[in-house]
Amino acid sequence: MLRKNHIGKIITLLLMLILPVHIFAQDLNVKEVVLEHISDSYHWHITKWGERDIRIPLPVVVKSKQNGWQVFLSSHLEHGAEYRSLRIAQEGRYAGKIVERSHTGTDIRPIDISITKNAAALMINCMVLLLVILPLARWYKRGSMRPAKGFRGVVEMLLTDIQEEVIKSCVGEDYKRYSPYLLTVFFFILVNNLMGLIPFFPGGATVTGNIAITLVLALCTFFIVNISGTRAYWKEIFWPDIPIWLKVPVPLMPALEFIGIFTKSFALMIRLFANNLAGHSVILGLLCLIFLSATMGTVVNIGMSTLSVIFTCFMTLLELLIAYLQAYIFTLLSAVFIGMARAKHQAHAH
């Protein structure tokens, strides 16, 4: 049985944990919580303890028009403070970005190459990816005849499945030329998706929910597809095997095919960005129900908290599946587009 002093310590500990929640619940803004999590920032927010925000400051690297290159920690710019004529804009077109005030009194953007939250998360996730892949690469290099076991075996299973079932079947006979890129894209997206589901540092950053990241991935696929395109691929775009009246005098189908070159990569970018952004937003919205119902009475709070935990667990499991599916779909479609560009022309029978 618990002694009285033990019970008192437990009650005190529970009150210490519950009190910040009630303080936080009183001024909780769901929109701000969600946007703060999914948006980029110059610091890495860890948690909120009472009225105090616990965060990791990140390096700020900017070239000011007035003072030249400057390097300092983002802690100097917290709570709207100004440092060396620089500050983080709170509103307007540059909201959330570092600005400096010009001689005319307007805000202007300096050259900004700071290490933001997404950039820091990208570096961390790349190191995690190397720690996952390099041991398997060394194991292959040693030429071991034993089957891989444990975590190494899981990675080998994923690698073999993508190589044989996706890349080889979609690209065609010269699939080995494109395997390094497609496998890198798959594991890069998968690791970033999984790290984004970890609710504490160094996870939690929505790297693949940043449209700049998905734009770069889509551009890589776009350039590889069109640079690798054969003569038959370009012929099918500008002079497809269709009735002549669809090509002359108005090049209707060639125009549509040419637009399709860009829309395929655009779809890759939006699909990956939107799915990851929506998943994180839904999970955060469900978690906020716990704090929103904290002042509505014990019964309501317990009921809403229970539902919130159940749905959050379900959404988290669903996000684990989506993390794999989005990496798989992006790799699959990239391989399909490359295979279409490399396919040999087959004349239609008249």
mmCIF file of C-alpha atoms in Angstrom:
data_model
loop_
_atom_site.group_PDB
_atom_site.id
_atom_site.type_symbol
_atom_site.label_atom_id
_atom_site.label_comp_id
_atom_site.label_asym_id
_atom_site.label_seq_id
_atom_site.Cartn_x
_atom_site.Cartn_y
_atom_site.Cartn_z
ATOM 1 C CA MET A 1 0.000 0.000 0.000
ATOM 2 C CA LEU A 2 1.114 3.566 -0.700
ATOM 3 C CA ARG A 3 2.041 5.671 2.281
ATOM 4 C CA LYS A 4 0.412 9.059 2.828
ATOM 5 C CA ASN A 5 3.569 10.954 1.913
ATOM 6 C CA HIS A 6 3.807 8.982 -1.353
ATOM 7 C CA ILE A 7 0.193 9.836 -2.170
ATOM 8 C CA GLY A 8 0.913 13.473 -1.471
ATOM 9 C CA LYS A 9 3.920 13.460 -3.792
ATOM 10 C CA ILE A 10 1.849 11.867 -6.570
ATOM 11 C CA ILE A 11 -0.942 14.437 -6.141
ATOM 12 C CA THR A 12 1.610 17.272 -6.155
ATOM 13 C CA LEU A 13 3.195 15.902 -9.326
ATOM 14 C CA LEU A 14 -0.204 15.618 -11.039
ATOM 15 C CA LEU A 15 -1.064 19.185 -10.076
ATOM 16 C CA MET A 16 2.273 20.379 -11.504
ATOM 17 C CA LEU A 17 1.470 18.611 -14.769
ATOM 18 C CA ILE A 18 -2.167 19.722 -14.940
ATOM 19 C CA LEU A 19 -1.656 23.369 -13.960
ATOM 20 C CA PRO A 20 0.288 24.392 -17.078
ATOM 21 C CA VAL A 21 -2.345 22.683 -19.193
ATOM 22 C CA HIS A 22 -5.117 24.830 -17.699
ATOM 23 C CA ILE A 23 -3.048 27.980 -18.094
ATOM 24 C CA PHE A 24 -2.320 27.020 -21.667
ATOM 25 C CA ALA A 25 -5.943 26.092 -22.331
ATOM 26 C CA GLN A 26 -7.218 29.505 -21.359
ATOM 27 C CA ASP A 27 -5.576 31.296 -24.298
ATOM 28 C CA LEU A 28 -5.153 28.394 -26.705
ATOM 29 C CA ASN A 29 -5.389 29.418 -30.345
ATOM 30 C CA VAL A 30 -5.719 26.259 -32.435
ATOM 31 C CA LYS A 31 -4.879 28.070 -35.657
ATOM 32 C CA GLU A 32 -1.638 29.436 -34.195
ATOM 33 C CA VAL A 33 -0.647 26.050 -32.764
ATOM 34 C CA VAL A 34 -1.178 24.269 -36.087
ATOM 35 C CA LEU A 35 0.472 26.967 -38.192
ATOM 36 C CA GLU A 36 3.443 27.207 -35.816
ATOM 37 C CA HIS A 37 4.057 23.476 -36.118
ATOM 38 C CA ILE A 38 3.751 23.153 -39.896
ATOM 39 C CA SER A 39 5.448 26.436 -40.821
ATOM 40 C CA ASP A 40 9.172 27.137 -40.946
ATOM 41 C CA SER A 41 10.837 29.228 -38.239
ATOM 42 C CA TYR A 42 14.187 30.532 -37.022
ATOM 43 C CA HIS A 43 14.016 28.438 -33.851
ATOM 44 C CA TRP A 44 13.038 24.890 -32.897
ATOM 45 C CA HIS A 45 10.145 24.966 -30.449
ATOM 46 C CA ILE A 46 10.356 22.090 -27.945
ATOM 47 C CA THR A 47 7.432 22.635 -25.558
ATOM 48 C CA LYS A 48 5.573 25.204 -23.483
ATOM 49 C CA TRP A 49 5.922 25.112 -19.701
ATOM 50 C CA GLY A 50 3.429 27.470 -18.142
ATOM 51 C CA GLU A 51 4.049 30.859 -19.739
ATOM 52 C CA ARG A 52 7.570 29.959 -20.853
ATOM 53 C CA ASP A 53 8.412 28.671 -24.319
ATOM 54 C CA ILE A 54 11.293 26.209 -24.389
ATOM 55 C CA ARG A 55 12.996 26.464 -27.773
ATOM 56 C CA ILE A 56 16.368 25.865 -29.443
ATOM 57 C CA PRO A 57 17.786 28.953 -31.181
ATOM 58 C CA LEU A 58 19.178 28.357 -34.672
ATOM 59 C CA PRO A 59 21.934 30.213 -36.575
ATOM 60 C CA VAL A 60 20.865 33.331 -38.473
ATOM 61 C CA VAL A 61 23.005 34.098 -41.523
ATOM 62 C CA VAL A 62 21.971 37.216 -43.439
ATOM 63 C CA LYS A 63 23.540 39.879 -45.622
ATOM 64 C CA SER A 64 22.146 43.249 -44.621
ATOM 65 C CA LYS A 65 22.287 46.150 -47.045
ATOM 66 C CA GLN A 66 23.384 48.389 -44.205
ATOM 67 C CA ASN A 67 25.793 46.196 -42.192
ATOM 68 C CA GLY A 68 26.848 43.423 -44.606
ATOM 69 C CA TRP A 69 27.070 39.769 -43.585
ATOM 70 C CA GLN A 70 25.942 38.949 -40.050
ATOM 71 C CA VAL A 71 25.889 35.674 -38.121
ATOM 72 C CA PHE A 72 24.177 35.270 -34.760
ATOM 73 C CA LEU A 73 21.636 33.082 -32.936
ATOM 74 C CA SER A 74 17.926 33.612 -33.433
ATOM 75 C CA SER A 75 17.472 34.075 -29.659
ATOM 76 C CA HIS A 76 18.396 37.745 -30.227
ATOM 77 C CA LEU A 77 15.209 38.175 -32.274
ATOM 78 C CA GLU A 78 12.725 36.561 -29.891
ATOM 79 C CA HIS A 79 9.437 38.273 -28.979
ATOM 80 C CA GLY A 80 9.743 40.865 -31.740
ATOM 81 C CA ALA A 81 13.106 42.198 -30.546
ATOM 82 C CA GLU A 82 15.370 44.081 -32.946
ATOM 83 C CA TYR A 83 19.047 43.204 -33.220
ATOM 84 C CA ARG A 84 21.573 44.947 -35.467
ATOM 85 C CA SER A 85 18.728 46.659 -37.325
ATOM 86 C CA LEU A 86 17.141 43.247 -38.045
ATOM 87 C CA ARG A 87 13.915 41.805 -36.738
ATOM 88 C CA ILE A 88 11.328 39.133 -37.554
ATOM 89 C CA ALA A 89 8.254 40.686 -39.170
ATOM 90 C CA GLN A 90 5.042 39.927 -37.284
ATOM 91 C CA GLU A 91 2.636 40.842 -40.083
ATOM 92 C CA GLY A 92 2.499 41.923 -43.686
ATOM 93 C CA ARG A 93 3.936 40.275 -46.784
ATOM 94 C CA TYR A 94 7.131 39.274 -44.936
ATOM 95 C CA ALA A 95 5.417 37.858 -41.827
ATOM 96 C CA GLY A 96 7.682 35.333 -40.105
ATOM 97 C CA LYS A 97 10.737 36.413 -42.119
ATOM 98 C CA ILE A 98 13.752 38.499 -41.120
ATOM 99 C CA VAL A 99 13.514 42.084 -42.367
ATOM 100 C CA GLU A 100 15.411 45.322 -41.945
ATOM 101 C CA ARG A 101 14.093 48.862 -42.084
ATOM 102 C CA SER A 102 15.270 50.905 -45.046
ATOM 103 C CA HIS A 103 16.023 54.630 -45.080
ATOM 104 C CA THR A 104 12.508 55.258 -46.381
ATOM 105 C CA GLY A 105 10.952 53.467 -43.404
ATOM 106 C CA THR A 106 9.765 50.385 -45.301
ATOM 107 C CA ASP A 107 10.666 46.784 -44.522
ATOM 108 C CA ILE A 108 13.062 45.113 -46.964
ATOM 109 C CA ARG A 109 14.348 41.561 -47.086
ATOM 110 C CA PRO A 110 18.092 40.984 -46.710
ATOM 111 C CA ILE A 111 19.834 38.030 -48.366
ATOM 112 C CA ASP A 112 18.816 35.266 -45.965
ATOM 113 C CA ILE A 113 20.569 31.867 -45.871
ATOM 114 C CA SER A 114 19.782 31.116 -42.228
ATOM 115 C CA ILE A 115 19.554 27.592 -40.834
ATOM 116 C CA THR A 116 15.820 27.434 -40.206
ATOM 117 C CA LYS A 117 13.882 24.621 -38.545
ATOM 118 C CA ASN A 118 13.228 22.804 -41.824
ATOM 119 C CA ALA A 119 16.853 23.197 -42.915
ATOM 120 C CA ALA A 120 18.103 21.837 -39.576
ATOM 121 C CA ALA A 121 15.606 18.958 -39.742
ATOM 122 C CA LEU A 122 16.718 18.218 -43.291
ATOM 123 C CA MET A 123 20.352 17.901 -42.142
ATOM 124 C CA ILE A 124 19.378 15.675 -39.212
ATOM 125 C CA ASN A 125 17.182 13.454 -41.396
ATOM 126 C CA CYS A 126 19.953 13.102 -43.992
ATOM 127 C CA MET A 127 22.324 11.926 -41.261
ATOM 128 C CA VAL A 128 19.689 9.420 -40.112
ATOM 129 C CA LEU A 129 19.341 8.232 -43.719
ATOM 130 C CA LEU A 130 23.107 7.706 -43.972
ATOM 131 C CA LEU A 131 23.099 5.754 -40.699
ATOM 132 C CA VAL A 132 20.352 3.531 -42.119
ATOM 133 C CA ILE A 133 21.840 2.919 -45.579
ATOM 134 C CA LEU A 134 25.633 2.865 -45.066
ATOM 135 C CA PRO A 135 25.715 -0.229 -42.787
ATOM 136 C CA LEU A 136 23.771 -2.177 -45.426
ATOM 137 C CA ALA A 137 26.103 -0.888 -48.157
ATOM 138 C CA ARG A 138 29.164 -2.053 -46.175
ATOM 139 C CA TRP A 139 27.491 -5.419 -45.597
ATOM 140 C CA TYR A 140 26.942 -5.806 -49.361
ATOM 141 C CA LYS A 141 30.508 -4.679 -50.080
ATOM 142 C CA ARG A 142 31.940 -7.392 -47.848
ATOM 143 C CA GLY A 143 30.112 -9.943 -50.009
ATOM 144 C CA SER A 144 28.558 -11.799 -47.098
ATOM 145 C CA MET A 145 26.503 -14.823 -48.153
ATOM 146 C CA ARG A 146 24.401 -14.789 -45.001
ATOM 147 C CA PRO A 147 20.932 -13.213 -45.244
ATOM 148 C CA ALA A 148 20.538 -9.871 -43.527
ATOM 149 C CA LYS A 149 18.738 -9.959 -40.191
ATOM 150 C CA GLY A 150 17.018 -7.500 -37.906
ATOM 151 C CA PHE A 151 16.759 -3.871 -38.941
ATOM 152 C CA ARG A 152 19.258 -4.424 -41.750
ATOM 153 C CA GLY A 153 16.998 -7.130 -43.137
ATOM 154 C CA VAL A 154 13.988 -4.773 -43.111
ATOM 155 C CA VAL A 155 15.959 -2.144 -45.064
ATOM 156 C CA GLU A 156 17.140 -4.790 -47.547
ATOM 157 C CA MET A 157 13.562 -6.008 -47.995
ATOM 158 C CA LEU A 158 12.363 -2.481 -48.802
ATOM 159 C CA LEU A 159 15.287 -1.878 -51.137
ATOM 160 C CA THR A 160 14.768 -5.156 -53.005
ATOM 161 C CA ASP A 161 11.024 -4.598 -53.310
ATOM 162 C CA ILE A 162 11.421 -1.101 -54.778
ATOM 163 C CA GLN A 163 14.230 -2.211 -57.081
ATOM 164 C CA GLU A 164 12.491 -5.291 -58.486
ATOM 165 C CA GLU A 165 8.784 -4.427 -58.345
ATOM 166 C CA VAL A 166 8.902 -0.706 -59.132
ATOM 167 C CA ILE A 167 12.100 0.432 -60.839
ATOM 168 C CA LYS A 168 12.851 -2.640 -62.926
ATOM 169 C CA SER A 169 9.274 -3.207 -64.056
ATOM 170 C CA CYS A 170 8.522 0.446 -64.842
ATOM 171 C CA VAL A 171 11.759 1.789 -66.304
ATOM 172 C CA GLY A 172 12.714 -1.163 -68.457
ATOM 173 C CA GLU A 173 15.955 -2.745 -69.544
ATOM 174 C CA ASP A 174 18.253 0.155 -68.577
ATOM 175 C CA TYR A 175 16.724 0.507 -65.100
ATOM 176 C CA LYS A 176 20.126 0.345 -63.358
ATOM 177 C CA ARG A 177 20.989 3.825 -64.656
ATOM 178 C CA TYR A 178 18.095 5.298 -62.681
ATOM 179 C CA SER A 179 18.118 3.050 -59.616
ATOM 180 C CA PRO A 180 20.443 5.291 -57.533
ATOM 181 C CA TYR A 181 18.180 8.314 -57.962
ATOM 182 C CA LEU A 182 14.877 6.478 -57.476
ATOM 183 C CA LEU A 183 16.077 4.537 -54.420
ATOM 184 C CA THR A 184 17.496 7.736 -52.908
ATOM 185 C CA VAL A 185 14.180 9.526 -53.460
ATOM 186 C CA PHE A 186 12.220 6.672 -51.863
ATOM 187 C CA PHE A 187 14.318 6.424 -48.703
ATOM 188 C CA PHE A 188 14.718 10.208 -48.450
ATOM 189 C CA ILE A 189 10.944 10.757 -48.471
ATOM 190 C CA LEU A 190 10.301 7.785 -46.181
ATOM 191 C CA VAL A 191 12.832 8.890 -43.543
ATOM 192 C CA ASN A 192 11.592 12.493 -43.600
ATOM 193 C CA ASN A 193 7.965 11.334 -43.322
ATOM 194 C CA LEU A 194 8.713 9.061 -40.370
ATOM 195 C CA MET A 195 10.851 11.648 -38.586
ATOM 196 C CA GLY A 196 8.006 14.133 -38.970
ATOM 197 C CA LEU A 197 5.729 11.809 -36.979
ATOM 198 C CA ILE A 198 8.036 11.797 -33.931
ATOM 199 C CA PRO A 199 6.451 14.365 -31.584
ATOM 200 C CA PHE A 200 9.678 15.504 -29.901
ATOM 201 C CA PHE A 201 13.110 16.776 -30.906
ATOM 202 C CA PRO A 202 14.813 15.892 -33.274
ATOM 203 C CA GLY A 203 11.553 14.859 -34.955
ATOM 204 C CA GLY A 204 8.315 16.691 -35.545
ATOM 205 C CA ALA A 205 9.406 18.928 -38.413
ATOM 206 C CA THR A 206 7.194 18.669 -41.501
ATOM 207 C CA VAL A 207 10.020 18.638 -44.027
ATOM 208 C CA THR A 208 8.021 16.977 -46.806
ATOM 209 C CA GLY A 209 5.126 19.263 -45.879
ATOM 210 C CA ASN A 210 7.245 22.165 -47.127
ATOM 211 C CA ILE A 211 6.463 22.920 -50.756
ATOM 212 C CA ALA A 212 10.056 24.045 -51.411
ATOM 213 C CA ILE A 213 11.308 20.510 -50.643
ATOM 214 C CA THR A 214 8.686 18.796 -52.787
ATOM 215 C CA LEU A 215 9.368 21.332 -55.564
ATOM 216 C CA VAL A 216 13.054 20.349 -55.672
ATOM 217 C CA LEU A 217 12.175 16.641 -55.757
ATOM 218 C CA ALA A 218 9.660 17.211 -58.545
ATOM 219 C CA LEU A 219 12.191 19.280 -60.530
ATOM 220 C CA CYS A 220 14.761 16.479 -60.231
ATOM 221 C CA THR A 221 12.265 14.037 -61.724
ATOM 222 C CA PHE A 222 11.263 16.605 -64.379
ATOM 223 C CA PHE A 223 14.837 17.119 -65.610
ATOM 224 C CA ILE A 224 15.739 13.414 -65.519
ATOM 225 C CA VAL A 225 12.616 12.475 -67.487
ATOM 226 C CA ASN A 226 13.058 15.093 -70.190
ATOM 227 C CA ILE A 227 16.838 14.812 -70.518
ATOM 228 C CA SER A 228 16.545 11.031 -70.803
ATOM 229 C CA GLY A 229 13.682 11.225 -73.302
ATOM 230 C CA THR A 230 14.277 9.410 -76.571
ATOM 231 C CA ARG A 231 13.450 10.666 -80.054
ATOM 232 C CA ALA A 232 10.259 8.610 -79.973
ATOM 233 C CA TYR A 233 9.242 10.317 -76.699
ATOM 234 C CA TRP A 234 9.551 13.813 -78.179
ATOM 235 C CA LYS A 235 7.867 12.704 -81.414
ATOM 236 C CA GLU A 236 4.851 11.521 -79.440
ATOM 237 C CA ILE A 237 4.643 14.965 -77.868
ATOM 238 C CA PHE A 238 5.060 17.226 -80.889
ATOM 239 C CA TRP A 239 3.775 14.900 -83.650
ATOM 240 C CA PRO A 240 1.688 12.118 -82.087
ATOM 241 C CA ASP A 241 0.066 9.316 -84.119
ATOM 242 C CA ILE A 242 -3.409 10.836 -84.228
ATOM 243 C CA PRO A 243 -5.671 12.167 -87.016
ATOM 244 C CA ILE A 244 -4.003 15.005 -88.881
ATOM 245 C CA TRP A 245 -6.842 17.469 -88.191
ATOM 246 C CA LEU A 246 -5.883 17.391 -84.490
ATOM 247 C CA LYS A 247 -2.381 18.594 -85.383
ATOM 248 C CA VAL A 248 -2.844 20.887 -88.403
ATOM 249 C CA PRO A 249 -3.663 23.744 -88.729
ATOM 250 C CA VAL A 250 -4.312 24.080 -84.964
ATOM 251 C CA PRO A 251 -1.808 21.966 -82.944
ATOM 252 C CA LEU A 252 -4.370 20.992 -80.333
ATOM 253 C CA MET A 253 -2.935 17.649 -79.184
ATOM 254 C CA PRO A 254 0.750 18.703 -79.344
ATOM 255 C CA ALA A 255 -0.136 21.696 -77.141
ATOM 256 C CA LEU A 256 -1.887 19.428 -74.622
ATOM 257 C CA GLU A 257 0.996 16.952 -74.652
ATOM 258 C CA PHE A 258 3.496 19.774 -74.104
ATOM 259 C CA ILE A 259 1.517 21.082 -71.132
ATOM 260 C CA GLY A 260 1.459 17.525 -69.787
ATOM 261 C CA ILE A 261 5.252 17.619 -69.485
ATOM 262 C CA PHE A 262 4.875 20.168 -66.677
ATOM 263 C CA THR A 263 1.618 18.999 -65.103
ATOM 264 C CA LYS A 264 3.026 15.537 -64.330
ATOM 265 C CA SER A 265 5.823 16.969 -62.199
ATOM 266 C CA PHE A 266 3.446 19.553 -60.719
ATOM 267 C CA ALA A 267 1.139 16.729 -59.597
ATOM 268 C CA LEU A 268 4.091 14.969 -57.938
ATOM 269 C CA MET A 269 4.919 18.133 -55.996
ATOM 270 C CA ILE A 270 1.372 18.911 -54.832
ATOM 271 C CA ARG A 271 0.469 15.306 -53.931
ATOM 272 C CA LEU A 272 3.431 14.857 -51.590
ATOM 273 C CA PHE A 273 3.118 18.343 -50.085
ATOM 274 C CA ALA A 274 -0.649 18.270 -49.496
ATOM 275 C CA ASN A 275 -0.857 14.767 -48.005
ATOM 276 C CA ASN A 276 1.856 15.352 -45.413
ATOM 277 C CA LEU A 277 0.638 18.832 -44.523
ATOM 278 C CA ALA A 278 -2.964 17.662 -44.103
ATOM 279 C CA GLY A 279 -1.986 14.688 -41.943
ATOM 280 C CA HIS A 280 -0.004 16.796 -39.465
ATOM 281 C CA SER A 281 -2.762 19.415 -39.314
ATOM 282 C CA VAL A 282 -5.468 16.841 -38.509
ATOM 283 C CA ILE A 283 -3.397 15.222 -35.737
ATOM 284 C CA LEU A 284 -2.628 18.592 -34.141
ATOM 285 C CA GLY A 285 -6.286 19.616 -34.368
ATOM 286 C CA LEU A 286 -7.362 16.443 -32.585
ATOM 287 C CA LEU A 287 -4.773 16.938 -29.830
ATOM 288 C CA CYS A 288 -5.980 20.503 -29.271
ATOM 289 C CA LEU A 289 -9.411 19.138 -28.307
ATOM 290 C CA ILE A 290 -7.884 17.984 -25.006
ATOM 291 C CA PHE A 291 -6.854 21.523 -24.081
ATOM 292 C CA LEU A 292 -9.967 23.201 -25.461
ATOM 293 C CA SER A 293 -12.223 21.025 -23.306
ATOM 294 C CA ALA A 294 -10.112 21.464 -20.147
ATOM 295 C CA THR A 295 -12.330 24.326 -18.891
ATOM 296 C CA MET A 296 -15.642 22.665 -19.811
ATOM 297 C CA GLY A 297 -15.886 20.451 -16.749
ATOM 298 C CA THR A 298 -14.372 17.153 -15.713
ATOM 299 C CA VAL A 299 -16.901 14.903 -17.482
ATOM 300 C CA VAL A 300 -16.672 16.749 -20.795
ATOM 301 C CA ASN A 301 -12.891 16.958 -20.573
ATOM 302 C CA ILE A 302 -12.522 13.228 -19.867
ATOM 303 C CA GLY A 303 -14.891 12.311 -22.707
ATOM 304 C CA MET A 304 -13.297 14.648 -25.248
ATOM 305 C CA SER A 305 -9.795 13.668 -24.153
ATOM 306 C CA THR A 306 -10.621 9.983 -24.558
ATOM 307 C CA LEU A 307 -12.035 10.527 -28.049
ATOM 308 C CA SER A 308 -9.103 12.748 -28.941
ATOM 309 C CA VAL A 309 -6.547 10.128 -27.865
ATOM 310 C CA ILE A 310 -8.379 7.338 -29.727
ATOM 311 C CA PHE A 311 -8.664 9.316 -32.972
ATOM 312 C CA THR A 312 -5.106 10.631 -32.634
ATOM 313 C CA CYS A 313 -3.759 7.089 -32.261
ATOM 314 C CA PHE A 314 -5.787 6.028 -35.298
ATOM 315 C CA MET A 315 -4.551 8.989 -37.355
ATOM 316 C CA THR A 316 -0.964 8.343 -36.264
ATOM 317 C CA LEU A 317 -1.189 4.730 -37.420
ATOM 318 C CA LEU A 318 -2.749 5.959 -40.656
ATOM 319 C CA GLU A 319 0.079 8.481 -41.041
ATOM 320 C CA LEU A 320 2.604 5.645 -40.674
ATOM 321 C CA LEU A 321 0.945 3.933 -43.630
ATOM 322 C CA ILE A 322 0.776 7.206 -45.571
ATOM 323 C CA ALA A 323 4.462 7.878 -44.849
ATOM 324 C CA TYR A 324 5.321 4.705 -46.747
ATOM 325 C CA LEU A 325 2.654 5.136 -49.425
ATOM 326 C CA GLN A 326 3.717 8.673 -50.319
ATOM 327 C CA ALA A 327 7.342 7.595 -50.720
ATOM 328 C CA TYR A 328 6.215 4.573 -52.750
ATOM 329 C CA ILE A 329 3.838 6.574 -54.983
ATOM 330 C CA PHE A 330 6.377 9.329 -55.692
ATOM 331 C CA THR A 331 8.996 6.717 -56.631
ATOM 332 C CA LEU A 332 6.500 4.693 -58.668
ATOM 333 C CA LEU A 333 5.263 7.665 -60.687
ATOM 334 C CA SER A 334 8.813 8.918 -61.241
ATOM 335 C CA ALA A 335 9.786 5.470 -62.518
ATOM 336 C CA VAL A 336 6.697 5.363 -64.755
ATOM 337 C CA PHE A 337 7.494 8.781 -66.253
ATOM 338 C CA ILE A 338 11.111 7.759 -66.875
ATOM 339 C CA GLY A 339 9.951 4.490 -68.435
ATOM 340 C CA MET A 340 7.548 6.358 -70.728
ATOM 341 C CA ALA A 341 10.366 8.679 -71.820
ATOM 342 C CA ARG A 342 12.671 5.717 -72.495
ATOM 343 C CA ALA A 343 10.078 3.537 -74.261
ATOM 344 C CA LYS A 344 10.720 2.745 -77.890
ATOM 345 C CA HIS A 345 8.208 4.000 -80.386
ATOM 346 C CA GLN A 346 5.735 1.421 -81.589
ATOM 347 C CA ALA A 347 3.901 2.238 -84.812
ATOM 348 C CA HIS A 348 0.138 1.858 -84.618
ATOM 349 C CA ALA A 349 -1.432 -0.547 -87.066
ATOM 350 C CA HIS A 350 -3.712 1.190 -89.546
#
